[in-house]
Amino acid sequence: MRAVGFQWRGLALKVSPKSNPEPFPVMRSMLLVGAAIVAMMAAMPVLAQTAAPTPAPAPPASPADVQALLAPWTGPYGGLVPFDKVKVSAFKPALEEAMAQNLAEVDAIADNPKPPTFDNTIVALERAGKAGARVFTLYGVWTSNLATPDVQAVDTEMSPRLAEFQDKIAQNAKLFARVDALYKARDTLHLTPEQKQLVWVYWANGVKQGAQLAPDAKAKVTAINQKLASLYTAFSQNLLADEAGYVLYLKADDLAGLPQALKDAAAGAAADKGHKGEYAILNTRSSMDPFLTYSDRRDLREKVWRTFYSRGDNRDAHDNTRTIIPEILKLRAEKAHLMGYPNYAAWKLQDEMAKTPENAMALMLKVWPAAVARIHEEVADMQKVADAEHPQGTPGAIKIEAWDYRYYAEKVRKAKYDLDMNQVKPYLQLDKVRDGMFWAAGQLYGFTFTRVEGVPTFAPAMQVYEVKDRAGRHVGLWYFDPYARPGKNSGAWMDAYRPQQTLDGSTPTIVSNNANFVKPPPGQPVLISWDDGVTMFHEFGHALHGLNSNVTYPTLASPSQAQDFVEFPSQLNENWLSTPEVLSRFAVDVNGKPIPADLVAKIQKSKTFNTGFTVGEYLASAIMDMKFHMADPATIGDPDVFEKTELAKLNMPSEMVMRHRTPQFSHIFSGDGYAAGYYSYLWAEVLDHDAYEAFTEAGGPYDKAVAKRLHDDIMQVGYSVPPDVAYRNFRGRDPEVAAYLRSKGFPVEAAAPAPRAAGTK
Ligand SMILES: [Zn+2]
């Protein structure tokens, strides 16, 4: 959840949990390492609060254990990630050693008596920090996938120190002077376009991190970053504690309306917690969401809803609102002022495609009224269903409330579209969906995927695949970690364990997808929801971005990109799940029977169903994120009150809440990643729909010529081309917002402006 790693080199290397049913993933772009957040599937965080086991004091790490984390990776495929050699007790000494090495390398570059050249400065930086990159990768995997109390303890201790380390490098005055000299001379150095972009990336990063500041201002920024790092850790640990600490145990007669699969999962979850014979509704999105969709018990729906949306907001030991959020906002504003920006959002967006918070806000506020209008229509439809069951004035009559939205939406879905999403599930077997992703990637990019065994993993059920190109050449490895476990972040995300590069010979990439499906009994398939299928394609889109990378310098390797662009390839990839070519082959039940055509037609028809809700809950969060980071913290006061007041000004419908209420908004408060950056999902989604129409305007989803342009202009170039230029190369024009609005069933005004923005330079 925090950015750790070598900031000079850091752009969105670690990408992307996606949280959301509809295309509103949730990710954080990270520097070299980070952890993912965001709920979506039934993760079962078992942490803190209830019976937190005190970790037994670990035996000190041996020098060999420490070296195992730092050493170059060995074995086939350009070296394998040594997951089998990790001892948690070795993390701290290994991180310390990596930081010391990296600082020494950077000092050597900065203190070089020779005048700066591209080679002795930029290339030297690209070659530095390799041991650090290795240990940070492993550390990031443990803090996001295996964050047991012993790992959390290391994390708490190390996060401020890692923040300090980043600042030492980012603020190295002698180093920045060299980069600055190269940047100023960039047009006379005979650099390739990729090299020129790399110089700009280092320069812009340095500026953003305060490299141009006077020494006393730098010291202040460093102190702020360290305080922030500790606050982020506290924020996310509070949230995990509230997710683990509140479990609703139900009896068999409390389950009216719930599908059998949900009952089974709840029974399993209760048994895991020592409540055999009962049914556990966990305080996670993946538990809450289906319960609110199906439970006939309005009293229990309200209870589950209130518990979930009160996470971090209980005014108890795990409260995030009273001190943590105000303190974070204050520190961020101070930092922005030190950097010469009016607010944190303005500082944050300086190197994004959107460029300014005003540009981002303009796009959001353009879409918002359409979403609100649609929400009112949806509520009216739902109220009709409720009134038909219990007319107003009779016992049982209700007015739709926030805990009713999903429940009645499901009834409207059945009535209006005759679509019961439970009918879809038997046709979505996890393994087949994965094979469908492989197939579509084969059609678009020429990739083949072959399972490899005997490769070290960090969990027993992980799968590893070798990826080859059309010519049969090795491209990289794809790791898949599908199942939930204690200490694993909820949600789904992609991680890049090793970026592609050709600087010193060809280094193939290693990427992973991570999810939180519940492991089935032996021999049974994992049946997933349609939304989960979309999420699978989404995360795989990030992986494909990485696998297509074809750059010289590791810093520029895909999926690195500006944050408001990095979700574009992943959101785009979601489109291929619903192509008939994939569905007819891979959406099959356990007997091999493909999903019926009329069911597919209903899914297609219902694509604009409930878009008021999905767009509205996302946008409310994204707009609030920007408001929090544009406002003067002194005027904000209690974050709960600010949230309420600002949403009222937006005419937020009373029947729904923000997807991530402020006290739970991990994307923006458990790290820097998405702070003033949550808008980027919308930004990228506008690109996604506009780009997909390039396919449908041509020969369809598998049009070879458009696929080649997508590969050549977007997927392979990483950050070696600025995002606005890359997009224009692909589409032949700037993006337009109309395709996005059409996709949601929102009215399209003539000549709607789009994310245009000044580009990254
Ligand atoms: Zn994503």
Tab-separated table of N, CA and C in Angstrom, residues 613-695:
chain	number	residue	atom	x	y	z
A	613	PHE	N	-25.789	3.540	-11.067
A	613	PHE	CA	-25.186	3.116	-9.800
A	613	PHE	C	-23.675	2.972	-9.917
A	614	THR	N	-23.217	2.219	-10.918
A	614	THR	CA	-21.782	1.929	-10.978
A	614	THR	C	-20.962	3.183	-11.290
A	615	VAL	N	-21.446	3.975	-12.242
A	615	VAL	CA	-20.718	5.202	-12.548
A	615	VAL	C	-20.845	6.182	-11.381
A	616	GLY	N	-22.059	6.272	-10.823
A	616	GLY	CA	-22.304	7.231	-9.749
A	616	GLY	C	-21.468	6.958	-8.513
A	617	GLU	N	-21.404	5.697	-8.069
A	617	GLU	CA	-20.652	5.428	-6.836
A	617	GLU	C	-19.154	5.640	-7.052
A	618	TYR	N	-18.693	5.307	-8.259
A	618	TYR	CA	-17.287	5.564	-8.567
A	618	TYR	C	-17.000	7.071	-8.646
A	619	LEU	N	-17.811	7.767	-9.443
A	619	LEU	CA	-17.545	9.192	-9.665
A	619	LEU	C	-17.630	10.000	-8.376
A	620	ALA	N	-18.577	9.633	-7.508
A	620	ALA	CA	-18.682	10.347	-6.234
A	620	ALA	C	-17.353	10.240	-5.479
A	621	SER	N	-16.754	9.052	-5.503
A	621	SER	CA	-15.448	8.872	-4.849
A	621	SER	C	-14.369	9.680	-5.551
A	622	ALA	N	-14.375	9.638	-6.868
A	622	ALA	CA	-13.320	10.306	-7.627
A	622	ALA	C	-13.397	11.828	-7.464
A	623	ILE	N	-14.610	12.349	-7.464
A	623	ILE	CA	-14.764	13.797	-7.299
A	623	ILE	C	-14.362	14.213	-5.885
A	624	MET	N	-14.784	13.413	-4.887
A	624	MET	CA	-14.400	13.738	-3.504
A	624	MET	C	-12.887	13.680	-3.322
A	625	ASP	N	-12.255	12.705	-3.935
A	625	ASP	CA	-10.787	12.616	-3.885
A	625	ASP	C	-10.182	13.943	-4.348
A	626	MET	N	-10.658	14.438	-5.474
A	626	MET	CA	-10.097	15.674	-6.014
A	626	MET	C	-10.431	16.860	-5.113
A	627	LYS	N	-11.642	16.887	-4.574
A	627	LYS	CA	-12.022	18.003	-3.698
A	627	LYS	C	-11.151	18.019	-2.432
A	628	PHE	N	-10.933	16.846	-1.842
A	628	PHE	CA	-10.084	16.779	-0.655
A	628	PHE	C	-8.684	17.320	-0.950
A	629	HIS	N	-8.218	17.075	-2.155
A	629	HIS	CA	-6.835	17.445	-2.456
A	629	HIS	C	-6.678	18.785	-3.169
A	630	MET	N	-7.793	19.432	-3.430
A	630	MET	CA	-7.727	20.806	-3.947
A	630	MET	C	-8.037	21.816	-2.844
A	631	ALA	N	-8.720	21.355	-1.797
A	631	ALA	CA	-9.159	22.277	-0.740
A	631	ALA	C	-8.010	22.619	0.205
A	632	ASP	N	-8.128	23.759	0.849
A	632	ASP	CA	-7.218	24.118	1.933
A	632	ASP	C	-7.606	23.267	3.143
A	633	PRO	N	-6.680	22.429	3.647
A	633	PRO	CA	-7.051	21.508	4.738
A	633	PRO	C	-7.642	22.234	5.946
A	634	ALA	N	-7.237	23.490	6.125
A	634	ALA	CA	-7.759	24.229	7.283
A	634	ALA	C	-9.267	24.426	7.172
A	635	THR	N	-9.785	24.382	5.946
A	635	THR	CA	-11.223	24.599	5.760
A	635	THR	C	-12.012	23.287	5.760
A	636	ILE	N	-11.304	22.165	5.816
A	636	ILE	CA	-11.998	20.878	5.683
A	636	ILE	C	-12.665	20.445	6.986
A	637	GLY	N	-11.944	20.581	8.086
A	637	GLY	CA	-12.518	20.169	9.363
A	637	GLY	C	-12.714	18.666	9.427
A	638	ASP	N	-13.818	18.241	10.005
A	638	ASP	CA	-14.120	16.816	10.126
A	638	ASP	C	-14.359	16.234	8.729
A	639	PRO	N	-13.569	15.220	8.327
A	639	PRO	CA	-13.713	14.679	6.967
A	639	PRO	C	-15.118	14.137	6.694
A	640	ASP	N	-15.765	13.588	7.710
A	640	ASP	CA	-17.125	13.085	7.509
A	640	ASP	C	-18.082	14.221	7.139
A	641	VAL	N	-17.896	15.354	7.812
A	641	VAL	CA	-18.770	16.499	7.555
A	641	VAL	C	-18.481	17.072	6.159
A	642	PHE	N	-17.195	17.165	5.834
A	642	PHE	CA	-16.806	17.668	4.511
A	642	PHE	C	-17.394	16.781	3.413
A	643	GLU	N	-17.270	15.477	3.617
A	643	GLU	CA	-17.826	14.516	2.652
A	643	GLU	C	-19.320	14.775	2.443
A	644	LYS	N	-20.019	14.907	3.555
A	644	LYS	CA	-21.472	15.082	3.500
A	644	LYS	C	-21.851	16.401	2.808
A	645	THR	N	-21.161	17.463	3.201
A	645	THR	CA	-21.486	18.789	2.659
A	645	THR	C	-21.216	18.855	1.158
A	646	GLU	N	-20.054	18.358	0.765
A	646	GLU	CA	-19.683	18.454	-0.655
A	646	GLU	C	-20.575	17.568	-1.517
A	647	LEU	N	-20.930	16.389	-1.001
A	647	LEU	CA	-21.809	15.519	-1.782
A	647	LEU	C	-23.189	16.152	-1.931
A	648	ALA	N	-23.623	16.847	-0.882
A	648	ALA	CA	-24.924	17.521	-0.974
A	648	ALA	C	-24.893	18.584	-2.069
A	649	LYS	N	-23.772	19.309	-2.146
A	649	LYS	CA	-23.640	20.324	-3.192
A	649	LYS	C	-23.721	19.703	-4.585
A	650	LEU	N	-23.295	18.453	-4.693
A	650	LEU	CA	-23.320	17.768	-5.989
A	650	LEU	C	-24.680	17.131	-6.278
A	651	ASN	N	-25.623	17.318	-5.350
A	651	ASN	CA	-26.920	16.640	-5.468
A	651	ASN	C	-26.778	15.129	-5.505
A	652	MET	N	-25.913	14.625	-4.654
A	652	MET	CA	-25.728	13.181	-4.548
A	652	MET	C	-27.054	12.542	-4.147
A	653	PRO	N	-27.535	11.584	-4.922
A	653	PRO	CA	-28.795	10.929	-4.558
A	653	PRO	C	-28.679	10.228	-3.195
A	654	SER	N	-29.744	10.308	-2.411
A	654	SER	CA	-29.682	9.760	-1.051
A	654	SER	C	-29.666	8.239	-1.060
A	655	GLU	N	-30.019	7.620	-2.189
A	655	GLU	CA	-30.142	6.161	-2.206
A	655	GLU	C	-28.810	5.462	-2.435
A	656	MET	N	-27.728	6.224	-2.500
A	656	MET	CA	-26.444	5.546	-2.668
A	656	MET	C	-25.333	6.277	-1.938
A	657	VAL	N	-24.203	5.601	-1.799
A	657	VAL	CA	-23.040	6.208	-1.152
A	657	VAL	C	-21.851	6.112	-2.091
A	658	MET	N	-20.798	6.810	-1.709
A	658	MET	CA	-19.551	6.680	-2.442
A	658	MET	C	-19.118	5.211	-2.436
A	659	ARG	N	-18.523	4.783	-3.515
A	659	ARG	CA	-18.009	3.410	-3.540
A	659	ARG	C	-17.011	3.199	-2.395
A	660	HIS	N	-16.160	4.167	-2.192
A	660	HIS	CA	-15.210	4.128	-1.072
A	660	HIS	C	-15.446	5.368	-0.235
A	661	ARG	N	-16.163	5.214	0.863
A	661	ARG	CA	-16.354	6.367	1.734
A	661	ARG	C	-14.990	6.825	2.274
A	662	THR	N	-14.915	8.082	2.645
A	662	THR	CA	-13.637	8.674	3.017
A	662	THR	C	-12.840	7.844	4.035
A	663	PRO	N	-13.454	7.359	5.127
A	663	PRO	CA	-12.651	6.627	6.130
A	663	PRO	C	-12.113	5.287	5.632
A	664	GLN	N	-12.569	4.869	4.404
A	664	GLN	CA	-12.189	3.550	3.859
A	664	GLN	C	-11.441	3.682	2.544
A	665	PHE	N	-11.126	4.906	2.185
A	665	PHE	CA	-10.656	5.151	0.823
A	665	PHE	C	-9.161	4.833	0.723
A	666	SER	N	-8.882	3.535	0.707
A	666	SER	CA	-7.480	3.086	0.709
A	666	SER	C	-6.684	3.637	-0.455
A	667	HIS	N	-7.334	3.740	-1.605
A	667	HIS	CA	-6.588	4.208	-2.781
A	667	HIS	C	-5.926	5.544	-2.541
A	668	ILE	N	-6.557	6.358	-1.720
A	668	ILE	CA	-6.007	7.704	-1.564
A	668	ILE	C	-5.387	7.941	-0.190
A	669	PHE	N	-5.665	7.051	0.776
A	669	PHE	CA	-5.130	7.288	2.116
A	669	PHE	C	-4.207	6.182	2.633
A	670	SER	N	-4.058	5.058	1.898
A	670	SER	CA	-3.028	4.138	2.390
A	670	SER	C	-1.793	4.198	1.535
A	671	GLY	N	-1.658	5.245	0.787
A	671	GLY	CA	-0.456	5.435	-0.001
A	671	GLY	C	-0.629	6.683	-0.832
A	672	ASP	N	0.455	7.051	-1.528
A	672	ASP	CA	0.356	8.225	-2.395
A	672	ASP	C	-0.336	7.882	-3.702
A	673	GLY	N	-0.299	6.583	-4.048
A	673	GLY	CA	-0.677	6.113	-5.377
A	673	GLY	C	-1.848	6.817	-6.032
A	674	TYR	N	-3.027	6.720	-5.441
A	674	TYR	CA	-4.207	7.253	-6.102
A	674	TYR	C	-4.714	8.546	-5.515
A	675	ALA	N	-3.945	9.123	-4.615
A	675	ALA	CA	-4.352	10.412	-4.061
A	675	ALA	C	-4.402	11.425	-5.193
A	676	ALA	N	-5.523	12.100	-5.321
A	676	ALA	CA	-5.768	12.997	-6.456
A	676	ALA	C	-5.572	12.264	-7.778
A	677	GLY	N	-5.788	10.962	-7.749
A	677	GLY	CA	-5.579	10.164	-8.948
A	677	GLY	C	-6.688	9.175	-9.236
A	678	TYR	N	-7.719	9.177	-8.405
A	678	TYR	CA	-8.784	8.184	-8.620
A	678	TYR	C	-9.572	8.496	-9.898
A	679	TYR	N	-9.513	9.738	-10.340
A	679	TYR	CA	-10.168	10.104	-11.597
A	679	TYR	C	-9.609	9.311	-12.765
A	680	SER	N	-8.402	8.765	-12.576
A	680	SER	CA	-7.723	8.210	-13.741
A	680	SER	C	-8.450	7.011	-14.335
A	681	TYR	N	-9.306	6.359	-13.534
A	681	TYR	CA	-10.090	5.255	-14.112
A	681	TYR	C	-11.065	5.761	-15.161
A	682	LEU	N	-11.690	6.877	-14.871
A	682	LEU	CA	-12.605	7.465	-15.855
A	682	LEU	C	-11.819	7.912	-17.087
A	683	TRP	N	-10.727	8.590	-16.815
A	683	TRP	CA	-9.894	9.105	-17.903
A	683	TRP	C	-9.505	7.955	-18.837
A	684	ALA	N	-9.010	6.881	-18.211
A	684	ALA	CA	-8.567	5.734	-19.004
A	684	ALA	C	-9.748	5.032	-19.660
A	685	GLU	N	-10.887	5.064	-19.006
A	685	GLU	CA	-12.039	4.363	-19.590
A	685	GLU	C	-12.561	5.095	-20.817
A	686	VAL	N	-12.434	6.400	-20.798
A	686	VAL	CA	-12.802	7.156	-21.992
A	686	VAL	C	-11.892	6.726	-23.156
A	687	LEU	N	-10.610	6.582	-22.860
A	687	LEU	CA	-9.676	6.102	-23.889
A	687	LEU	C	-10.064	4.696	-24.344
A	688	ASP	N	-10.412	3.860	-23.362
A	688	ASP	CA	-10.731	2.458	-23.648
A	688	ASP	C	-11.885	2.341	-24.646
A	689	HIS	N	-12.984	3.026	-24.384
A	689	HIS	CA	-14.149	2.901	-25.269
A	689	HIS	C	-13.872	3.515	-26.638
A	690	ASP	N	-13.157	4.632	-26.622
A	690	ASP	CA	-12.812	5.267	-27.891
A	690	ASP	C	-11.912	4.341	-28.724
A	691	ALA	N	-10.998	3.661	-28.043
A	691	ALA	CA	-10.079	2.767	-28.750
A	691	ALA	C	-10.795	1.513	-29.242
A	692	TYR	N	-11.694	0.985	-28.426
A	692	TYR	CA	-12.390	-0.245	-28.852
A	692	TYR	C	-13.236	0.025	-30.093
A	693	GLU	N	-13.754	1.243	-30.175
A	693	GLU	CA	-14.519	1.576	-31.379
A	693	GLU	C	-13.650	1.586	-32.635
A	694	ALA	N	-12.342	1.729	-32.452
A	694	ALA	CA	-11.463	1.601	-33.620
A	694	ALA	C	-11.570	0.186	-34.196
A	695	PHE	N	-11.737	-0.801	-33.306
A	695	PHE	CA	-11.921	-2.182	-33.773
A	695	PHE	C	-13.291	-2.359	-34.422
